[in-house]
Amino acid sequence: MVKKKIVLIEPAFPNLFKGQEFFTLQPALGLLFLGAVLEKQGFDVEVINMGVQEDFDLTGSFAVGITGHAVQHRNIVRIAKKVKKQNSKLPVILGGSHATFSADFILDQVKEIDFIIRNEGEISFPLLLDNIDNSEALKKIEGLSFRENGKIINNPSEPILDLDKLPVPAFHLLKLDKHFNKIDTISEKFNIKDLTLSIGLSTSRGCPAKCNFCSARLMQHPELRLESCERVIQELKAVKKTFKPWLERLNIDFIDNTFNVSKDRVIEICRALKENKMDIKWRCFCRATAVDEDIAKE
């Protein structure tokens, strides 16, 4: 049986300022999580980053997924229009932060986008693909927004509670040669040596803080959920295996909203990195007031 092909696309960032290329090379972790889930369910998945390649081929595709931030809106629309021009019947599904916070606006303004999945999509996206023509089933898919008889329907969403049950992100779906060729081009353009590729890893979702400037807790639901230390090491091993030829040019970003939300867990992860000989460069987002001497030493 031929596998259904799903194309997942990350738009390029608009050219906002000189040197922006440095900050737009990190692959979208959400697409890699989603790609892993879809592969596990038997789909053929292609991940495309428009920041490192200029075009895509949708021949034989069953559906197209797009992610993006608000600043990428125009490029999201361009991609959706291009998809429909190639195949007007191909479902276009949008996810990510922009889709989550602007679902009504997008569905009202952009007719080329058929569905939006708000918040976390690893469960809802495959359910949508399995029920794409079942109007009654669509109403039961958590976090799904869609049009029905001229009205926009926003199904309620729930957080994914056990992060360890999600498959490890599908890092192997990245076109690594294109990413590092782009890095080489940028390095030459700005005459900067040793430019690295940052890979984002999320070891938790949600955040107990209620900072009014931050959208992350609303994007992922406020409820804090943590991966186990064993799962974190499993993901890092997958990164090292996939990026083996480029490890010296790789940097790991733990993109948790607050990596040090639990002091004991930070210490456990740091010690596990040493015990498993994870010789990697890494960074994280921390709450400054929760960094103490014990954490700094580890």
Backbone as CSV, one residue per row, in Angstrom:
resi,resn,N_x,N_y,N_z,CA_x,CA_y,CA_z,C_x,C_y,C_z
1,MET,0.836,-1.192,0.000,0.000,0.000,0.000,0.884,1.261,0.000
2,VAL,0.554,2.193,-0.878,1.316,3.435,-0.969,0.984,4.333,0.222
3,LYS,2.020,4.851,0.879,1.803,5.745,2.011,1.307,7.098,1.539
4,LYS,0.410,7.709,2.314,-0.041,9.058,2.014,1.075,10.046,2.357
5,LYS,1.336,10.955,1.423,2.420,11.923,1.615,1.889,13.205,2.259
6,ILE,2.536,13.619,3.343,2.208,14.869,4.016,3.418,15.799,3.934
7,VAL,3.217,16.995,3.428,4.286,17.986,3.320,4.098,19.029,4.419
8,LEU,5.133,19.212,5.241,5.100,20.181,6.330,6.065,21.314,6.001
9,ILE,5.570,22.545,5.993,6.353,23.681,5.496,6.527,24.752,6.574
10,GLU,7.772,25.202,6.710,8.089,26.358,7.547,8.423,27.526,6.627
11,PRO,7.669,28.631,6.664,7.945,29.768,5.778,9.259,30.446,6.131
12,ALA,9.806,31.154,5.162,10.961,32.009,5.444,10.495,33.216,6.250
13,PHE,11.422,33.796,7.001,11.123,35.037,7.704,11.262,36.200,6.729
14,PRO,10.466,37.255,6.886,10.618,38.433,6.019,11.946,39.120,6.297
15,ASN,12.425,39.851,5.310,13.699,40.548,5.438,13.487,41.848,6.211
16,LEU,13.616,41.761,7.541,13.298,42.904,8.392,14.496,43.788,8.702
17,PHE,15.682,43.183,8.825,16.852,43.973,9.187,18.116,43.249,8.723
18,LYS,19.185,44.014,8.576,20.456,43.462,8.120,20.985,42.452,9.134
19,GLY,21.393,41.300,8.644,21.930,40.269,9.520,20.876,39.352,10.110
20,GLN,19.632,39.536,9.700,18.545,38.717,10.225,18.779,37.230,9.981
21,GLU,19.511,36.915,8.914,19.732,35.510,8.572,20.287,34.695,9.737
22,PHE,21.017,35.347,10.631,21.607,34.642,11.774,20.539,34.028,12.676
23,PHE,19.384,34.670,12.723,18.395,34.321,13.735,17.239,33.485,13.197
24,THR,17.284,33.107,11.945,16.138,32.431,11.338,16.481,31.052,10.794
25,LEU,17.579,30.471,11.248,18.000,29.180,10.719,17.547,28.003,11.578
26,GLN,17.139,28.264,12.820,16.751,27.159,13.699,15.475,26.502,13.176
27,PRO,15.515,25.190,12.901,14.331,24.501,12.377,13.172,24.542,13.367
28,ALA,11.963,24.512,12.847,10.763,24.539,13.687,10.598,23.197,14.388
29,LEU,10.785,23.192,15.702,10.701,21.947,16.466,9.312,21.323,16.370
30,GLY,8.279,22.163,16.303,6.919,21.643,16.217,6.708,20.748,15.013
31,LEU,7.307,21.104,13.869,7.177,20.272,12.670,7.891,18.940,12.835
32,LEU,9.003,18.934,13.589,9.745,17.690,13.791,8.994,16.752,14.734
33,PHE,8.337,17.308,15.748,7.463,16.494,16.600,6.318,15.922,15.767
34,LEU,5.703,16.794,14.971,4.570,16.383,14.158,4.987,15.335,13.122
35,GLY,6.154,15.548,12.503,6.657,14.583,11.527,6.866,13.215,12.136
36,ALA,7.373,13.171,13.364,7.603,11.897,14.043,6.289,11.173,14.311
37,VAL,5.284,11.921,14.762,3.969,11.325,15.026,3.363,10.769,13.742
38,LEU,3.447,11.544,12.658,2.861,11.117,11.389,3.577,9.896,10.818
39,GLU,4.897,9.879,10.919,5.640,8.702,10.454,5.236,7.457,11.241
40,LYS,5.066,7.612,12.535,4.676,6.491,13.389,3.310,5.950,12.977
41,GLN,2.460,6.818,12.434,1.124,6.404,12.015,1.072,6.004,10.544
42,GLY,2.240,5.898,9.923,2.293,5.331,8.580,2.273,6.310,7.429
43,PHE,2.409,7.604,7.708,2.438,8.592,6.634,3.867,8.776,6.118
44,ASP,3.981,9.193,4.873,5.259,9.592,4.281,5.383,11.100,4.454
45,VAL,6.392,11.544,5.171,6.471,12.957,5.578,7.684,13.640,4.951
46,GLU,7.460,14.856,4.446,8.555,15.707,3.991,8.482,17.027,4.739
47,VAL,9.596,17.460,5.313,9.679,18.744,6.006,10.469,19.723,5.144
48,ILE,9.899,20.886,4.920,10.511,21.893,4.060,10.681,23.198,4.828
49,ASN,11.886,23.722,4.854,12.178,25.021,5.451,12.463,25.995,4.307
50,MET,11.539,26.932,4.094,11.685,27.856,2.971,12.819,28.851,3.184
51,GLY,13.396,28.861,4.373,14.556,29.706,4.604,15.820,29.135,3.997
52,VAL,15.800,27.826,3.684,17.002,27.196,3.119,16.746,26.574,1.747
53,GLN,15.485,26.537,1.307,15.202,26.102,-0.061,14.088,26.956,-0.629
54,GLU,14.108,27.143,-1.938,13.248,28.150,-2.549,11.933,27.605,-3.080
55,ASP,11.808,26.298,-3.249,10.608,25.772,-3.894,10.242,24.427,-3.291
56,PHE,9.074,23.910,-3.662,8.643,22.599,-3.190,7.788,21.929,-4.256
57,ASP,7.740,20.598,-4.178,6.974,19.791,-5.133,5.899,19.033,-4.365
58,LEU,4.653,19.254,-4.726,3.540,18.636,-4.011,2.953,17.433,-4.735
59,THR,3.652,16.939,-5.731,3.159,15.793,-6.502,2.861,14.612,-5.572
60,GLY,1.654,14.100,-5.669,1.281,12.930,-4.880,0.958,13.211,-3.426
61,SER,0.870,14.479,-3.040,0.630,14.821,-1.637,-0.842,14.641,-1.261
62,PHE,-1.069,14.298,0.001,-2.414,14.131,0.542,-2.876,15.397,1.272
63,ALA,-1.933,16.092,1.893,-2.248,17.326,2.617,-0.970,18.102,2.864
64,VAL,-1.130,19.400,3.135,0.010,20.279,3.425,-0.216,20.947,4.776
65,GLY,0.806,20.885,5.630,0.771,21.588,6.907,1.758,22.739,6.883
66,ILE,1.372,23.874,7.446,2.232,25.059,7.495,2.272,25.544,8.938
67,THR,3.430,26.012,9.376,3.547,26.634,10.690,4.079,28.044,10.517
68,GLY,4.118,28.817,11.605,4.691,30.152,11.473,4.268,31.094,12.578
69,HIS,5.029,32.191,12.692,4.736,33.257,13.640,4.009,34.392,12.915
70,ALA,3.495,35.337,13.676,2.742,36.441,13.081,3.580,37.209,12.063
71,VAL,4.863,37.373,12.343,5.733,38.124,11.443,5.879,37.432,10.088
72,GLN,5.533,36.140,10.022,5.613,35.381,8.780,4.275,35.312,8.037
73,HIS,3.288,36.072,8.470,1.930,35.938,7.938,1.891,36.038,6.411
74,ARG,2.538,37.058,5.862,2.479,37.230,4.403,3.081,36.038,3.673
75,ASN,4.166,35.495,4.222,4.770,34.325,3.582,3.903,33.079,3.753
76,ILE,3.194,32.987,4.877,2.233,31.886,5.059,1.162,31.956,3.982
77,VAL,0.643,33.150,3.763,-0.406,33.329,2.753,0.126,32.996,1.361
78,ARG,1.349,33.444,1.057,1.934,33.148,-0.254,2.050,31.638,-0.479
79,ILE,2.491,30.917,0.548,2.636,29.466,0.428,1.279,28.811,0.226
80,ALA,0.283,29.233,1.007,-1.058,28.659,0.877,-1.616,28.893,-0.525
81,LYS,-1.417,30.085,-1.066,-1.883,30.378,-2.416,-1.150,29.522,-3.449
82,LYS,0.139,29.325,-3.244,0.932,28.512,-4.168,0.478,27.055,-4.143
83,VAL,0.175,26.569,-2.935,-0.318,25.190,-2.805,-1.614,25.025,-3.587
84,LYS,-2.544,25.927,-3.388,-3.845,25.832,-4.055,-3.733,26.009,-5.564
85,LYS,-2.732,26.788,-5.987,-2.520,26.954,-7.427,-2.043,25.653,-8.045
86,GLN,-1.204,24.904,-7.300,-0.732,23.616,-7.791,-1.826,22.566,-7.744
87,ASN,-2.634,22.596,-6.682,-3.704,21.614,-6.522,-4.781,22.222,-5.636
88,SER,-5.868,22.687,-6.247,-6.906,23.411,-5.506,-7.632,22.535,-4.488
89,LYS,-7.560,21.213,-4.651,-8.263,20.304,-3.744,-7.401,19.826,-2.581
90,LEU,-6.141,20.237,-2.558,-5.225,19.790,-1.510,-5.520,20.528,-0.207
91,PRO,-5.844,19.827,0.886,-6.124,20.513,2.153,-4.887,21.241,2.683
92,VAL,-5.076,22.478,3.117,-4.011,23.271,3.717,-4.350,23.480,5.190
93,ILE,-3.440,23.054,6.063,-3.663,23.083,7.511,-2.591,23.957,8.148
94,LEU,-3.007,24.944,8.919,-2.065,25.867,9.563,-2.014,25.609,11.058
95,GLY,-0.795,25.632,11.609,-0.618,25.496,13.050,0.451,26.449,13.539
96,GLY,0.737,26.414,14.840,1.760,27.290,15.404,1.156,28.450,16.174
97,SER,2.016,29.339,16.629,1.567,30.429,17.501,0.635,31.408,16.787
98,HIS,0.962,31.776,15.565,0.128,32.728,14.829,-1.260,32.148,14.613
99,ALA,-1.309,30.887,14.224,-2.598,30.223,14.004,-3.398,30.143,15.296
100,THR,-2.718,29.871,16.395,-3.400,29.720,17.682,-4.077,31.011,18.126
101,PHE,-3.397,32.127,17.977,-3.931,33.391,18.488,-4.778,34.151,17.477
102,SER,-4.703,33.773,16.202,-5.407,34.542,15.166,-6.260,33.654,14.274
103,ALA,-6.784,32.579,14.818,-7.517,31.598,14.003,-8.705,32.227,13.279
104,ASP,-9.517,32.990,13.996,-10.704,33.588,13.375,-10.317,34.547,12.254
105,PHE,-9.331,35.395,12.528,-8.880,36.366,11.522,-8.374,35.648,10.265
106,ILE,-7.558,34.617,10.457,-6.955,33.921,9.320,-8.019,33.211,8.490
107,LEU,-8.919,32.480,9.144,-9.952,31.763,8.402,-10.913,32.719,7.703
108,ASP,-11.097,33.895,8.284,-11.967,34.895,7.662,-11.308,35.550,6.458
109,GLN,-9.978,35.740,6.517,-9.279,36.521,5.501,-8.584,35.678,4.438
110,VAL,-8.197,34.450,4.774,-7.360,33.651,3.859,-8.126,32.385,3.462
111,LYS,-8.802,32.446,2.323,-9.652,31.332,1.897,-8.843,30.093,1.530
112,GLU,-7.552,30.286,1.241,-6.715,29.146,0.847,-6.350,28.251,2.030
113,ILE,-6.545,28.712,3.243,-6.270,27.894,4.427,-7.578,27.236,4.864
114,ASP,-7.609,25.912,4.872,-8.837,25.170,5.126,-9.066,24.881,6.607
115,PHE,-7.992,24.577,7.322,-8.109,24.200,8.733,-6.995,24.856,9.542
116,ILE,-7.282,25.090,10.802,-6.267,25.569,11.737,-6.281,24.664,12.957
117,ILE,-5.088,24.273,13.405,-4.968,23.533,14.658,-4.284,24.432,15.668
118,ARG,-5.015,24.754,16.728,-4.506,25.650,17.757,-3.779,24.846,18.842
119,ASN,-2.851,25.527,19.518,-2.090,24.922,20.614,-1.284,23.721,20.116
120,GLU,-1.321,22.612,20.811,-0.471,21.461,20.487,-1.168,20.561,19.458
121,GLY,-0.415,20.129,18.441,-1.065,19.445,17.318,-0.736,17.987,17.127
122,GLU,0.069,17.389,18.011,0.532,16.025,17.762,-0.601,14.992,17.777
123,ILE,-1.665,15.258,18.506,-2.816,14.352,18.517,-3.859,14.791,17.494
124,SER,-4.117,16.092,17.435,-5.191,16.604,16.582,-4.894,16.503,15.092
125,PHE,-3.644,16.739,14.705,-3.295,16.744,13.274,-3.561,15.385,12.627
126,PRO,-3.077,14.279,13.190,-3.388,12.972,12.576,-4.884,12.662,12.567
127,LEU,-5.605,13.066,13.617,-7.055,12.848,13.649,-7.735,13.608,12.514
128,LEU,-7.266,14.812,12.248,-7.819,15.595,11.144,-7.585,14.892,9.816
129,LEU,-6.376,14.384,9.603,-6.078,13.693,8.347,-6.970,12.465,8.160
130,ASP,-7.262,11.774,9.252,-8.093,10.574,9.172,-9.572,10.891,8.968
131,ASN,-9.974,12.132,9.272,-11.399,12.491,9.208,-11.646,13.740,8.376
132,ILE,-10.774,13.967,7.403,-10.780,15.228,6.665,-12.112,15.489,5.956
133,ASP,-12.852,14.420,5.604,-14.135,14.575,4.896,-15.327,14.229,5.776
134,ASN,-15.106,14.082,7.074,-16.174,13.706,8.000,-16.543,14.919,8.854
135,SER,-17.575,15.633,8.439,-17.913,16.900,9.094,-18.293,16.719,10.562
136,GLU,-18.916,15.606,10.902,-19.293,15.376,12.295,-18.070,15.066,13.153
137,ALA,-17.141,14.276,12.606,-15.923,13.945,13.348,-15.060,15.177,13.582
138,LEU,-15.076,16.112,12.628,-14.272,17.330,12.767,-14.643,18.106,14.028
139,LYS,-15.908,18.064,14.410,-16.375,18.833,15.561,-15.853,18.274,16.887
140,LYS,-15.271,17.098,16.845,-14.786,16.453,18.065,-13.267,16.490,18.197
141,ILE,-12.584,17.068,17.215,-11.120,17.111,17.241,-10.665,18.322,18.050
142,GLU,-9.935,18.073,19.115,-9.529,19.141,20.034,-8.641,20.175,19.344
143,GLY,-8.935,21.440,19.594,-8.107,22.524,19.085,-8.274,22.821,17.611
144,LEU,-9.239,22.186,16.948,-9.432,22.401,15.514,-10.341,23.601,15.265
145,SER,-9.951,24.449,14.327,-10.776,25.559,13.862,-11.025,25.371,12.374
146,PHE,-12.268,25.567,11.959,-12.623,25.354,10.556,-13.915,26.104,10.237
147,ARG,-14.256,26.153,8.960,-15.471,26.823,8.519,-16.595,25.796,8.328
148,GLU,-17.802,26.196,8.706,-18.974,25.353,8.475,-20.173,26.245,8.181
149,ASN,-20.656,26.136,6.960,-21.826,26.928,6.543,-21.635,28.419,6.802
150,GLY,-20.436,28.896,6.484,-20.160,30.314,6.616,-19.770,30.763,8.012
151,LYS,-19.789,29.841,8.980,-19.393,30.171,10.346,-18.038,29.552,10.663
152,ILE,-17.301,30.174,11.579,-16.018,29.629,12.022,-16.238,28.885,13.331
153,ILE,-15.836,27.629,13.353,-15.974,26.771,14.528,-14.617,26.629,15.205
154,ASN,-14.554,26.876,16.500,-13.317,26.711,17.274,-13.545,25.650,18.353
155,ASN,-13.089,24.445,18.106,-13.229,23.390,19.110,-12.327,23.677,20.305
156,PRO,-12.770,23.366,21.519,-11.888,23.539,22.684,-10.682,22.626,22.590
157,SER,-9.595,22.993,23.259,-8.373,22.188,23.214,-7.928,21.820,24.613
158,GLU,-7.203,20.732,24.719,-6.661,20.255,25.986,-5.165,20.000,25.817
159,PRO,-4.383,20.152,26.890,-2.936,19.904,26.788,-2.620,18.424,26.680
160,ILE,-1.495,18.109,26.060,-0.971,16.741,26.054,-0.249,16.553,27.383
161,LEU,-0.728,15.637,28.199,-0.242,15.547,29.574,1.064,14.778,29.708
162,ASP,1.211,13.668,29.009,2.408,12.822,29.149,3.327,13.036,27.951
163,LEU,4.297,13.916,28.092,5.189,14.238,26.977,6.086,13.070,26.598
164,ASP,6.375,12.182,27.548,7.251,11.040,27.264,6.625,10.071,26.261
165,LYS,5.304,10.124,26.096,4.633,9.220,25.159,4.737,9.696,23.716
166,LEU,5.139,10.942,23.526,5.342,11.443,22.161,6.630,10.866,21.594
167,PRO,6.657,10.531,20.301,7.910,10.056,19.719,8.969,11.150,19.698
168,VAL,10.220,10.750,19.681,11.327,11.702,19.598,11.195,12.490,18.296
169,PRO,11.418,13.803,18.321,11.314,14.603,17.093,12.096,13.987,15.934
170,ALA,11.527,14.085,14.740,12.100,13.428,13.558,13.198,14.305,12.947
171,PHE,14.330,14.382,13.634,15.446,15.201,13.155,15.937,14.746,11.776
172,HIS,15.753,13.457,11.478,16.234,12.911,10.196,15.481,13.496,8.997
173,LEU,14.346,14.159,9.238,13.586,14.751,8.136,14.166,16.082,7.668
174,LEU,15.090,16.638,8.444,15.724,17.896,8.046,16.665,17.678,6.871
175,LYS,16.662,18.608,5.950,17.604,18.574,4.829,18.878,19.289,5.297
176,LEU,19.716,18.531,5.990,20.846,19.132,6.699,21.856,19.770,5.756
177,ASP,22.042,19.180,4.586,22.995,19.775,3.645,22.555,21.179,3.256
178,LYS,21.254,21.383,3.092,20.745,22.706,2.730,20.930,23.691,3.892
179,HIS,20.715,23.219,5.122,20.898,24.098,6.275,22.350,24.567,6.398
180,PHE,23.269,23.626,6.267,24.674,24.005,6.456,25.230,24.751,5.244
181,ASN,24.692,24.504,4.059,25.068,25.323,2.901,24.632,26.771,3.106
182,LYS,23.455,26.943,3.702,22.962,28.287,3.987,23.860,28.969,5.016
183,ILE,24.267,28.214,6.032,25.166,28.760,7.048,26.488,29.188,6.419
184,ASP,27.008,28.373,5.520,28.257,28.723,4.842,28.108,30.013,4.044
185,THR,26.955,30.151,3.378,26.691,31.358,2.589,26.654,32.596,3.484
186,ILE,25.990,32.478,4.626,25.891,33.602,5.565,27.264,33.922,6.161
187,SER,28.019,32.877,6.498,29.354,33.083,7.066,30.235,33.864,6.104
188,GLU,30.160,33.500,4.836,30.968,34.184,3.823,30.487,35.623,3.629
189,LYS,29.167,35.813,3.626,28.592,37.139,3.400,29.014,38.118,4.484
190,PHE,29.037,37.672,5.736,29.348,38.565,6.853,30.764,38.372,7.384
191,ASN,31.523,37.502,6.709,32.922,37.261,7.089,33.037,36.865,8.562
192,ILE,32.206,35.886,8.945,32.203,35.382,10.320,32.516,33.899,10.298
193,LYS,33.503,33.480,11.092,33.886,32.082,11.147,33.136,31.373,12.274
194,ASP,33.094,30.039,12.184,32.547,29.196,13.252,31.077,29.472,13.549
195,LEU,30.299,29.832,12.544,28.868,30.029,12.732,28.200,28.666,12.914
196,THR,27.367,28.526,13.946,26.762,27.233,14.260,25.275,27.212,13.910
197,LEU,24.747,26.004,13.812,23.307,25.802,13.647,22.726,25.474,15.015
198,SER,21.701,26.184,15.414,21.046,25.918,16.693,19.858,24.999,16.491
199,ILE,19.793,23.962,17.310,18.662,23.048,17.304,17.900,23.221,18.613
200,GLY,16.623,23.522,18.514,15.823,23.715,19.711,15.281,22.398,20.239
201,LEU,15.380,22.196,21.538,14.772,21.051,22.218,13.868,21.575,23.322
202,SER,12.708,20.993,23.431,11.767,21.394,24.472,11.599,20.239,25.441
203,THR,12.046,20.411,26.676,11.944,19.332,27.664,10.737,19.519,28.580
204,SER,9.954,20.551,28.326,8.737,20.787,29.106,7.783,21.642,28.279
205,ARG,6.541,21.686,28.706,5.554,22.567,28.095,4.746,23.220,29.206
206,GLY,4.285,24.444,28.928,3.579,25.188,29.950,4.543,25.944,30.842
207,CYS,3.991,26.759,31.731,4.828,27.544,32.636,3.979,28.006,33.816
208,PRO,4.505,27.894,35.029,3.736,28.323,36.204,3.672,29.832,36.362
209,ALA,4.562,30.561,35.679,4.558,32.025,35.792,3.406,32.614,34.976
210,LYS,3.061,33.856,35.294,1.962,34.520,34.592,2.435,35.865,34.043
211,CYS,3.580,35.856,33.411,4.149,37.092,32.865,3.230,37.641,31.772
212,ASN,2.845,38.896,31.899,1.859,39.439,30.963,2.440,39.764,29.597
213,PHE,3.771,39.691,29.446,4.399,39.973,28.152,4.621,38.704,27.343
214,CYS,4.318,37.534,27.906,4.708,36.265,27.292,3.498,35.495,26.779
215,SER,3.605,35.004,25.552,2.501,34.237,24.953,2.686,32.734,25.107
216,ALA,3.858,32.292,25.571,4.186,30.868,25.541,3.230,30.024,26.373
217,ARG,2.886,30.516,27.574,2.018,29.717,28.439,0.627,29.570,27.836
218,LEU,0.195,30.526,27.026,-1.100,30.442,26.364,-1.027,29.564,25.126
219,MET,0.113,29.575,24.462,0.296,28.745,23.279,0.290,27.263,23.644
220,GLN,0.933,26.907,24.748,1.085,25.505,25.124,0.165,25.085,26.267
221,HIS,-0.761,25.929,26.664,-1.593,25.751,27.857,-0.750,26.079,29.094
222,PRO,-1.351,26.667,30.118,-0.581,27.064,31.302,-0.048,25.883,32.113
223,GLU,-0.720,24.740,32.027,-0.334,23.616,32.887,1.079,23.129,32.573
224,LEU,1.932,23.100,33.593,3.322,22.679,33.419,3.417,21.168,33.315
225,ARG,4.103,20.704,32.253,4.354,19.273,32.069,5.825,19.077,31.747
226,LEU,6.459,18.100,32.366,7.900,17.904,32.231,8.217,16.564,31.584
227,GLU,9.182,16.566,30.680,9.731,15.296,30.209,10.607,14.695,31.304
228,SER,10.703,13.377,31.311,11.626,12.732,32.236,13.055,12.985,31.800
229,CYS,13.985,12.857,32.728,15.401,13.027,32.408,15.832,12.002,31.361
230,GLU,15.312,10.781,31.471,15.655,9.729,30.498,15.220,10.115,29.093
231,ARG,14.065,10.760,29.003,13.571,11.174,27.695,14.450,12.286,27.111
232,VAL,14.901,13.201,27.940,15.785,14.278,27.480,17.061,13.687,26.881
233,ILE,17.647,12.722,27.560,18.865,12.077,27.064,18.585,11.345,25.763
234,GLN,17.413,10.722,25.663,17.026,10.016,24.438,16.984,10.975,23.248
235,GLU,16.434,12.161,23.448,16.360,13.143,22.372,17.756,13.639,21.982
236,LEU,18.596,13.853,22.974,19.950,14.313,22.685,20.747,13.261,21.917
237,LYS,20.545,11.997,22.249,21.218,10.923,21.513,20.750,10.902,20.063
238,ALA,19.471,11.164,19.848,18.942,11.216,18.475,19.558,12.375,17.704
239,VAL,19.729,13.515,18.378,20.371,14.668,17.737,21.807,14.325,17.352
240,LYS,22.560,13.737,18.289,23.962,13.423,18.016,24.091,12.419,16.876
241,LYS,23.170,11.459,16.800,23.212,10.468,15.730,22.933,11.112,14.380
242,THR,21.894,11.955,14.334,21.497,12.583,13.066,22.540,13.583,12.579
243,PHE,23.116,14.338,13.509,24.027,15.423,13.141,25.496,15.016,13.256
244,LYS,25.765,13.740,13.287,27.132,13.261,13.533,28.192,13.958,12.679
245,PRO,27.964,14.139,11.371,29.008,14.808,10.566,29.203,16.282,10.901
246,TRP,28.218,16.872,11.613,28.254,18.322,11.848,28.264,18.682,13.332
247,LEU,28.595,17.760,14.198,28.480,18.015,15.638,29.275,19.230,16.101
248,GLU,30.424,19.466,15.488,31.233,20.615,15.883,30.586,21.941,15.503
249,ARG,29.586,21.876,14.630,28.927,23.100,14.172,27.491,23.191,14.695
250,LEU,27.250,22.500,15.794,25.899,22.408,16.329,25.822,22.999,17.727
251,ASN,24.716,23.675,18.014,24.458,24.192,19.349,23.043,23.788,19.754
252,ILE,22.897,23.314,20.993,21.590,22.896,21.493,20.964,24.023,22.304
253,ASP,19.733,24.380,21.965,18.972,25.354,22.743,17.814,24.643,23.426
254,PHE,17.844,24.587,24.751,16.667,24.124,25.485,15.689,25.290,25.527
255,ILE,14.619,25.178,24.751,13.726,26.317,24.557,12.517,26.279,25.488
256,ASP,12.630,25.529,26.581,11.575,25.538,27.593,11.316,26.975,28.032
257,ASN,10.075,27.273,28.372,9.750,28.619,28.837,10.595,28.996,30.051
258,THR,10.767,28.042,30.979,11.622,28.249,32.150,12.327,26.933,32.443
259,PHE,13.543,26.779,31.943,14.261,25.514,32.071,14.515,25.155,33.532
260,ASN,14.710,26.176,34.367,15.038,25.920,35.776,13.820,26.046,36.686
261,VAL,12.665,25.640,36.164,11.457,25.687,36.985,11.570,24.745,38.178
262,SER,12.400,23.697,38.040,12.663,22.771,39.137,14.167,22.637,39.313
263,LYS,14.674,23.081,40.445,16.109,23.013,40.700,16.609,21.566,40.667
264,ASP,15.883,20.662,41.304,16.304,19.253,41.349,16.392,18.664,39.945
265,ARG,15.450,19.034,39.104,15.439,18.489,37.736,16.614,19.030,36.920
266,VAL,16.927,20.307,37.065,18.082,20.873,36.357,19.357,20.126,36.749
267,ILE,19.527,19.902,38.038,20.718,19.201,38.522,20.741,17.764,37.995
268,GLU,19.568,17.109,37.990,19.482,15.741,37.477,19.877,15.678,36.002
269,ILE,19.387,16.627,35.212,19.709,16.640,33.778,21.195,16.923,33.560
270,CYS,21.738,17.883,34.290,23.161,18.209,34.150,24.040,16.999,34.468
271,ARG,23.702,16.286,35.522,24.482,15.105,35.886,24.312,13.988,34.862
272,ALA,23.102,13.854,34.314,22.863,12.835,33.290,23.654,13.145,32.021
273,LEU,23.802,14.436,31.695,24.610,14.822,30.534,26.050,14.344,30.708
274,LYS,26.572,14.499,31.924,27.952,14.052,32.189,28.059,12.537,32.181
275,GLU,27.110,11.878,32.835,27.146,10.420,32.923,27.034,9.758,31.553
276,ASN,26.272,10.372,30.655,26.093,9.821,29.307,27.084,10.401,28.300
277,LYS,28.088,11.140,28.828,29.143,11.717,27.984,28.561,12.528,26.817
278,MET,27.573,13.345,27.131,26.965,14.217,26.135,27.813,15.468,25.967
279,ASP,28.859,15.364,25.196,29.788,16.471,25.001,29.193,17.443,23.982
280,ILE,28.274,18.270,24.448,27.570,19.190,23.554,27.626,20.613,24.107
281,LYS,27.453,21.578,23.209,27.287,22.966,23.612,25.790,23.209,23.756
282,TRP,25.380,23.813,24.867,23.953,24.050,25.031,23.670,25.332,25.794
283,ARG,22.457,25.836,25.555,21.977,27.041,26.218,20.544,26.782,26.679
284,CYS,20.025,27.667,27.520,18.647,27.502,27.959,18.078,28.848,28.401
285,PHE,16.758,28.886,28.493,16.069,30.047,29.054,15.806,29.769,30.527
286,CYS,16.293,30.631,31.394,16.126,30.458,32.837,15.491,31.692,33.469
287,ARG,14.859,31.474,34.611,14.411,32.594,35.426,15.580,32.985,36.323
288,ALA,16.066,34.204,36.187,17.312,34.616,36.839,17.258,34.467,38.355
289,THR,16.102,34.772,38.939,16.002,34.715,40.398,16.050,33.288,40.939
290,ALA,15.902,32.302,40.037,15.917,30.899,40.470,17.260,30.223,40.167
291,VAL,18.248,30.995,39.735,19.599,30.458,39.520,20.409,30.682,40.776
292,ASP,20.885,29.580,41.360,21.708,29.711,42.566,23.069,29.043,42.334
293,GLU,23.897,29.009,43.376,25.249,28.480,43.243,25.248,26.993,42.885
294,ASP,24.301,26.225,43.451,24.232,24.796,43.165,23.997,24.535,41.673
295,ILE,23.030,25.261,41.109,22.732,25.094,39.688,23.915,25.539,38.841
296,ALA,24.505,26.671,39.197,25.641,27.189,38.423,26.799,26.198,38.395
297,LYS,27.076,25.558,39.538,28.165,24.577,39.594,27.883,23.376,38.699
298,GLU,26.644,22.890,38.722,26.299,21.744,37.891,26.413,22.074,36.413
